[in-house]
């Protein structure tokens, strides 16, 4: 349950991935947005799940007075809307506050007691699952998960395929730069750079919500249309010209002031600034790995709608890269009846919606 999107992954009884969905959920507008998003997801699922694993980051939206109220409110909605058993991910595998004794998960009646561990634990589910998949691959000893979403970017070091975290809460993770509030869809461009190069000159960037990173990545061709599900800054269309018009406003121009190649060049400059910021964090975290001449055993794992940036970061650092979609286990039963494109689509969306698939898989593994 995010602040802008609801992500869901469906596993069968054997723990194999069947479906992955992402729907818009502007949670800051009210809990009715979450209720409608849940209804949309349940309508699309092939069959009704008997068990649900829930993780969240939506408790941070300004709908709630504080995070505890946010965790409680979201958990109550999930409990009311979902049938079957519901488990809320804590990331703490020493926590066993449920009648069934599910390690790392609690039932609704224990949410208030463990809300601090439930709040924004989605990244830990993703990292734990990624570590398990790397271990299964038996090729890399260490890794760095870079999950770049629409709003934020998570950096989780994996030492010996285990999360090696410096911090756990959003506040402390922002201090350690394991959480950076920059993404490839919703981030206002004024938060990417205060000065930018345009037509061989440096110009200031307007401190106005004129354009977002989605405008940048529409022009560069990096953002897939299926991932472009958030409203634009001005509420207007998402065409290249409309995106260029919004970017032009960021430096006091009209789109008619220059030809389209110039606005593409400006978009590339904004991309470069975001890439530099993220690469600095990646270098810092990789430097924590205590190894000598074993870079062949270290890999950067990219996930999220902005995994294309993770791939470019790995190339700039001259490091091995693997997309999380390549680590996702495909359905093994009746694969002859499943089209290859369908399997690839499942893997792609599982990478975009990594926390959902990860938390489902962790619950399945723990119950077995």
PDB file of C-alpha atoms in Angstrom, residues 8-198:
ATOM      1  CA  UNK A   8      -0.606  -6.652  -5.646  1.00  0.00           C
ATOM      2  CA  UNK A   9       0.915 -10.033  -6.473  1.00  0.00           C
ATOM      3  CA  UNK A  10      -0.993 -13.317  -6.529  1.00  0.00           C
ATOM      4  CA  UNK A  11       0.684 -16.636  -5.679  1.00  0.00           C
ATOM      5  CA  UNK A  12      -0.854 -20.074  -6.020  1.00  0.00           C
ATOM      6  CA  UNK A  13      -0.747 -22.717  -3.300  1.00  0.00           C
ATOM      7  CA  UNK A  14       2.759 -23.736  -4.370  1.00  0.00           C
ATOM      8  CA  UNK A  15       4.031 -20.191  -3.983  1.00  0.00           C
ATOM      9  CA  UNK A  16       4.311 -19.613  -7.734  1.00  0.00           C
ATOM     10  CA  UNK A  17       3.604 -16.170  -9.129  1.00  0.00           C
ATOM     11  CA  UNK A  18       0.385 -15.972 -11.154  1.00  0.00           C
ATOM     12  CA  UNK A  19      -0.532 -12.298 -11.494  1.00  0.00           C
ATOM     13  CA  UNK A  20       0.916  -8.886 -10.689  1.00  0.00           C
ATOM     14  CA  UNK A  21      -1.112  -5.670 -10.690  1.00  0.00           C
ATOM     15  CA  UNK A  22      -0.549  -1.987 -10.047  1.00  0.00           C
ATOM     16  CA  UNK A  23      -3.376   0.556  -9.836  1.00  0.00           C
ATOM     17  CA  UNK A  24      -3.376   4.274  -8.963  1.00  0.00           C
ATOM     18  CA  UNK A  25      -4.226   5.078  -5.360  1.00  0.00           C
ATOM     19  CA  UNK A  26      -4.053   8.771  -4.408  1.00  0.00           C
ATOM     20  CA  UNK A  27      -4.209   7.951  -0.711  1.00  0.00           C
ATOM     21  CA  UNK A  28      -3.706  11.561   0.383  1.00  0.00           C
ATOM     22  CA  UNK A  29      -7.212  12.291  -0.911  1.00  0.00           C
ATOM     23  CA  UNK A  30      -8.848   9.885   1.528  1.00  0.00           C
ATOM     24  CA  UNK A  31      -9.251   6.242   2.524  1.00  0.00           C
ATOM     25  CA  UNK A  32     -11.972   5.894  -0.100  1.00  0.00           C
ATOM     26  CA  UNK A  33      -9.173   5.954  -2.684  1.00  0.00           C
ATOM     27  CA  UNK A  34      -7.637   2.886  -1.057  1.00  0.00           C
ATOM     28  CA  UNK A  35     -10.988   1.128  -0.860  1.00  0.00           C
ATOM     29  CA  UNK A  36     -11.625   1.749  -4.565  1.00  0.00           C
ATOM     30  CA  UNK A  37      -8.108   0.548  -5.477  1.00  0.00           C
ATOM     31  CA  UNK A  38      -8.581  -2.653  -3.482  1.00  0.00           C
ATOM     32  CA  UNK A  39     -11.891  -3.298  -5.251  1.00  0.00           C
ATOM     33  CA  UNK A  40     -10.162  -2.781  -8.598  1.00  0.00           C
ATOM     34  CA  UNK A  41      -7.397  -5.257  -7.756  1.00  0.00           C
ATOM     35  CA  UNK A  42      -9.760  -7.925  -6.415  1.00  0.00           C
ATOM     36  CA  UNK A  43     -11.890  -7.619  -9.540  1.00  0.00           C
ATOM     37  CA  UNK A  44      -8.857  -8.301 -11.746  1.00  0.00           C
ATOM     38  CA  UNK A  45      -7.462 -11.288  -9.846  1.00  0.00           C
ATOM     39  CA  UNK A  46      -8.018 -14.683 -11.428  1.00  0.00           C
ATOM     40  CA  UNK A  47      -9.253 -16.195  -8.146  1.00  0.00           C
ATOM     41  CA  UNK A  48      -9.898 -15.032  -4.603  1.00  0.00           C
ATOM     42  CA  UNK A  49      -6.842 -15.345  -2.334  1.00  0.00           C
ATOM     43  CA  UNK A  50      -7.350 -17.244   0.910  1.00  0.00           C
ATOM     44  CA  UNK A  51      -4.489 -15.439   2.642  1.00  0.00           C
ATOM     45  CA  UNK A  52      -3.089 -11.926   2.415  1.00  0.00           C
ATOM     46  CA  UNK A  53       0.337 -10.490   3.268  1.00  0.00           C
ATOM     47  CA  UNK A  54       0.341  -6.706   3.603  1.00  0.00           C
ATOM     48  CA  UNK A  55       3.162  -4.188   3.681  1.00  0.00           C
ATOM     49  CA  UNK A  56       2.903  -0.430   3.372  1.00  0.00           C
ATOM     50  CA  UNK A  57       4.495   2.974   3.026  1.00  0.00           C
ATOM     51  CA  UNK A  58       1.263   4.929   2.594  1.00  0.00           C
ATOM     52  CA  UNK A  59       1.120   5.786   6.298  1.00  0.00           C
ATOM     53  CA  UNK A  60       3.375   8.753   5.486  1.00  0.00           C
ATOM     54  CA  UNK A  61       0.814  10.663   3.410  1.00  0.00           C
ATOM     55  CA  UNK A  62      -0.518  13.871   4.905  1.00  0.00           C
ATOM     56  CA  UNK A  63      -4.011  12.414   5.221  1.00  0.00           C
ATOM     57  CA  UNK A  64      -2.860  11.093   8.599  1.00  0.00           C
ATOM     58  CA  UNK A  65      -1.816  13.184  11.607  1.00  0.00           C
ATOM     59  CA  UNK A  66       1.064  10.778  12.278  1.00  0.00           C
ATOM     60  CA  UNK A  67       2.431   7.445  11.108  1.00  0.00           C
ATOM     61  CA  UNK A  68       0.867   5.405  13.916  1.00  0.00           C
ATOM     62  CA  UNK A  69      -2.592   6.585  12.893  1.00  0.00           C
ATOM     63  CA  UNK A  70      -1.680   5.896   9.278  1.00  0.00           C
ATOM     64  CA  UNK A  71      -0.605   2.311   9.978  1.00  0.00           C
ATOM     65  CA  UNK A  72      -3.710   1.677  12.055  1.00  0.00           C
ATOM     66  CA  UNK A  73      -6.071   3.207   9.482  1.00  0.00           C
ATOM     67  CA  UNK A  74      -4.586   1.381   6.495  1.00  0.00           C
ATOM     68  CA  UNK A  75      -4.522  -1.917   8.394  1.00  0.00           C
ATOM     69  CA  UNK A  76      -8.181  -1.549   9.375  1.00  0.00           C
ATOM     70  CA  UNK A  77      -9.222  -0.869   5.774  1.00  0.00           C
ATOM     71  CA  UNK A  78      -7.260  -3.878   4.543  1.00  0.00           C
ATOM     72  CA  UNK A  79      -8.834  -6.057   7.227  1.00  0.00           C
ATOM     73  CA  UNK A  80     -12.347  -4.873   6.325  1.00  0.00           C
ATOM     74  CA  UNK A  81     -11.965  -5.180   2.554  1.00  0.00           C
ATOM     75  CA  UNK A  82     -10.099  -8.484   2.328  1.00  0.00           C
ATOM     76  CA  UNK A  83     -11.548 -11.897   3.069  1.00  0.00           C
ATOM     77  CA  UNK A  84      -9.540 -14.755   4.506  1.00  0.00           C
ATOM     78  CA  UNK A  85      -6.597 -14.386   6.876  1.00  0.00           C
ATOM     79  CA  UNK A  86      -4.619 -11.126   6.909  1.00  0.00           C
ATOM     80  CA  UNK A  87      -0.997 -10.753   8.030  1.00  0.00           C
ATOM     81  CA  UNK A  88       0.905  -7.492   8.362  1.00  0.00           C
ATOM     82  CA  UNK A  89       4.627  -7.547   7.655  1.00  0.00           C
ATOM     83  CA  UNK A  90       6.925  -6.301  10.433  1.00  0.00           C
ATOM     84  CA  UNK A  91      10.300  -7.234   8.972  1.00  0.00           C
ATOM     85  CA  UNK A  92      11.144  -8.482  12.465  1.00  0.00           C
ATOM     86  CA  UNK A  93      11.481 -12.229  12.372  1.00  0.00           C
ATOM     87  CA  UNK A  94      11.867 -12.361  16.143  1.00  0.00           C
ATOM     88  CA  UNK A  95       8.286 -11.043  16.365  1.00  0.00           C
ATOM     89  CA  UNK A  96       5.679 -13.748  16.814  1.00  0.00           C
ATOM     90  CA  UNK A  97       2.465 -12.058  17.839  1.00  0.00           C
ATOM     91  CA  UNK A  98      -0.020 -14.192  15.947  1.00  0.00           C
ATOM     92  CA  UNK A  99      -2.031 -17.290  16.908  1.00  0.00           C
ATOM     93  CA  UNK A 100      -0.528 -19.206  13.991  1.00  0.00           C
ATOM     94  CA  UNK A 101       3.005 -18.196  14.950  1.00  0.00           C
ATOM     95  CA  UNK A 102       3.911 -16.615  11.624  1.00  0.00           C
ATOM     96  CA  UNK A 103       7.412 -15.233  12.047  1.00  0.00           C
ATOM     97  CA  UNK A 104       7.801 -11.665  10.785  1.00  0.00           C
ATOM     98  CA  UNK A 105       4.056 -11.055  10.483  1.00  0.00           C
ATOM     99  CA  UNK A 106       1.339 -10.015  12.927  1.00  0.00           C
ATOM    100  CA  UNK A 107      -2.440 -10.126  12.891  1.00  0.00           C
ATOM    101  CA  UNK A 108      -4.609  -6.997  13.114  1.00  0.00           C
ATOM    102  CA  UNK A 109      -4.908  -7.113  16.904  1.00  0.00           C
ATOM    103  CA  UNK A 110      -1.116  -6.737  17.215  1.00  0.00           C
ATOM    104  CA  UNK A 111      -0.720  -3.905  14.678  1.00  0.00           C
ATOM    105  CA  UNK A 112      -0.834  -1.137  17.287  1.00  0.00           C
ATOM    106  CA  UNK A 113       1.850  -2.861  19.331  1.00  0.00           C
ATOM    107  CA  UNK A 114       4.191  -3.268  16.356  1.00  0.00           C
ATOM    108  CA  UNK A 115       3.257  -0.253  14.208  1.00  0.00           C
ATOM    109  CA  UNK A 116       6.835   1.103  14.199  1.00  0.00           C
ATOM    110  CA  UNK A 117       8.040  -2.095  12.528  1.00  0.00           C
ATOM    111  CA  UNK A 118       5.111  -2.212  10.111  1.00  0.00           C
ATOM    112  CA  UNK A 119       5.527   1.391   8.954  1.00  0.00           C
ATOM    113  CA  UNK A 120       7.414   1.545   5.647  1.00  0.00           C
ATOM    114  CA  UNK A 121       8.856  -1.957   5.937  1.00  0.00           C
ATOM    115  CA  UNK A 122       8.211  -2.640   2.246  1.00  0.00           C
ATOM    116  CA  UNK A 123      11.862  -2.114   1.291  1.00  0.00           C
ATOM    117  CA  UNK A 124      12.978  -4.783   3.780  1.00  0.00           C
ATOM    118  CA  UNK A 125      10.599  -7.320   2.257  1.00  0.00           C
ATOM    119  CA  UNK A 126      12.049  -6.523  -1.172  1.00  0.00           C
ATOM    120  CA  UNK A 127      15.637  -6.821   0.057  1.00  0.00           C
ATOM    121  CA  UNK A 128      15.037 -10.067   1.961  1.00  0.00           C
ATOM    122  CA  UNK A 129      13.425 -11.644  -1.093  1.00  0.00           C
ATOM    123  CA  UNK A 130      16.192 -10.388  -3.405  1.00  0.00           C
ATOM    124  CA  UNK A 131      18.815 -11.872  -1.101  1.00  0.00           C
ATOM    125  CA  UNK A 132      17.058 -15.242  -1.203  1.00  0.00           C
ATOM    126  CA  UNK A 133      16.967 -15.150  -4.995  1.00  0.00           C
ATOM    127  CA  UNK A 134      20.654 -14.252  -5.266  1.00  0.00           C
ATOM    128  CA  UNK A 135      21.468 -17.077  -2.895  1.00  0.00           C
ATOM    129  CA  UNK A 136      19.502 -19.449  -5.092  1.00  0.00           C
ATOM    130  CA  UNK A 137      21.439 -18.225  -8.118  1.00  0.00           C
ATOM    131  CA  UNK A 138      24.759 -19.091  -6.364  1.00  0.00           C
ATOM    132  CA  UNK A 139      26.740 -16.681  -8.497  1.00  0.00           C
ATOM    133  CA  UNK A 140      27.172 -13.508  -6.453  1.00  0.00           C
ATOM    134  CA  UNK A 141      28.343 -13.149  -2.875  1.00  0.00           C
ATOM    135  CA  UNK A 142      27.287  -9.530  -2.368  1.00  0.00           C
ATOM    136  CA  UNK A 143      24.892  -7.105  -3.991  1.00  0.00           C
ATOM    137  CA  UNK A 144      23.233  -3.723  -3.870  1.00  0.00           C
ATOM    138  CA  UNK A 145      19.491  -3.568  -4.443  1.00  0.00           C
ATOM    139  CA  UNK A 146      18.508  -0.273  -6.081  1.00  0.00           C
ATOM    140  CA  UNK A 147      14.729   0.002  -6.218  1.00  0.00           C
ATOM    141  CA  UNK A 148      13.789   3.228  -8.011  1.00  0.00           C
ATOM    142  CA  UNK A 149      10.088   3.921  -7.895  1.00  0.00           C
ATOM    143  CA  UNK A 150       7.781   6.730  -8.924  1.00  0.00           C
ATOM    144  CA  UNK A 151       8.580   8.781  -5.802  1.00  0.00           C
ATOM    145  CA  UNK A 152      11.527   7.327  -3.894  1.00  0.00           C
ATOM    146  CA  UNK A 153      14.680   5.276  -4.344  1.00  0.00           C
ATOM    147  CA  UNK A 154      15.796   2.531  -1.938  1.00  0.00           C
ATOM    148  CA  UNK A 155      19.393   1.364  -1.572  1.00  0.00           C
ATOM    149  CA  UNK A 156      19.877  -1.862   0.384  1.00  0.00           C
ATOM    150  CA  UNK A 157      23.283  -3.471   0.682  1.00  0.00           C
ATOM    151  CA  UNK A 158      23.256  -7.281   0.570  1.00  0.00           C
ATOM    152  CA  UNK A 159      26.285  -8.829   2.260  1.00  0.00           C
ATOM    153  CA  UNK A 160      26.472 -12.588   1.843  1.00  0.00           C
ATOM    154  CA  UNK A 161      22.990 -12.238   0.313  1.00  0.00           C
ATOM    155  CA  UNK A 162      21.571 -10.815   3.545  1.00  0.00           C
ATOM    156  CA  UNK A 163      20.301  -7.243   4.063  1.00  0.00           C
ATOM    157  CA  UNK A 164      23.062  -5.250   5.759  1.00  0.00           C
ATOM    158  CA  UNK A 165      21.117  -2.171   6.814  1.00  0.00           C
ATOM    159  CA  UNK A 166      22.478   0.875   8.579  1.00  0.00           C
ATOM    160  CA  UNK A 167      18.988   2.027   9.539  1.00  0.00           C
ATOM    161  CA  UNK A 168      15.379   0.854   9.544  1.00  0.00           C
ATOM    162  CA  UNK A 169      13.024   3.820   9.912  1.00  0.00           C
ATOM    163  CA  UNK A 170      12.312   6.318   7.149  1.00  0.00           C
ATOM    164  CA  UNK A 171      13.861   9.136   9.183  1.00  0.00           C
ATOM    165  CA  UNK A 172      17.101   7.258   9.870  1.00  0.00           C
ATOM    166  CA  UNK A 173      17.269   5.757   6.368  1.00  0.00           C
ATOM    167  CA  UNK A 174      17.075   9.251   4.905  1.00  0.00           C
ATOM    168  CA  UNK A 175      20.100  10.148   7.029  1.00  0.00           C
ATOM    169  CA  UNK A 176      22.078   7.149   5.773  1.00  0.00           C
ATOM    170  CA  UNK A 177      20.869   7.672   2.178  1.00  0.00           C
ATOM    171  CA  UNK A 178      19.372   4.202   2.073  1.00  0.00           C
ATOM    172  CA  UNK A 179      16.188   6.101   1.264  1.00  0.00           C
ATOM    173  CA  UNK A 180      16.327   9.041  -1.138  1.00  0.00           C
ATOM    174  CA  UNK A 181      13.208  10.959  -2.005  1.00  0.00           C
ATOM    175  CA  UNK A 182      13.625  11.027  -5.741  1.00  0.00           C
ATOM    176  CA  UNK A 183      11.785   8.944  -8.334  1.00  0.00           C
ATOM    177  CA  UNK A 184      11.089   8.793 -12.051  1.00  0.00           C
ATOM    178  CA  UNK A 185       7.429   9.846 -12.114  1.00  0.00           C
ATOM    179  CA  UNK A 186       6.231  12.094  -9.282  1.00  0.00           C
ATOM    180  CA  UNK A 187       9.352  14.044  -8.260  1.00  0.00           C
ATOM    181  CA  UNK A 188       9.053  17.798  -8.998  1.00  0.00           C
ATOM    182  CA  UNK A 189      11.933  18.960 -11.188  1.00  0.00           C
ATOM    183  CA  UNK A 190      12.706  21.768  -8.729  1.00  0.00           C
ATOM    184  CA  UNK A 191      13.819  18.962  -6.360  1.00  0.00           C
ATOM    185  CA  UNK A 192      16.187  17.478  -8.952  1.00  0.00           C
ATOM    186  CA  UNK A 193      18.303  20.570  -9.616  1.00  0.00           C
ATOM    187  CA  UNK A 194      18.366  24.259  -8.700  1.00  0.00           C
ATOM    188  CA  UNK A 195      20.542  25.100 -11.692  1.00  0.00           C
ATOM    189  CA  UNK A 196      20.590  23.396 -15.076  1.00  0.00           C
ATOM    190  CA  UNK A 197      22.413  23.681 -18.396  1.00  0.00           C
ATOM    191  CA  UNK A 198      20.393  24.940 -21.360  1.00  0.00           C
TER     192      UNK A 198
END
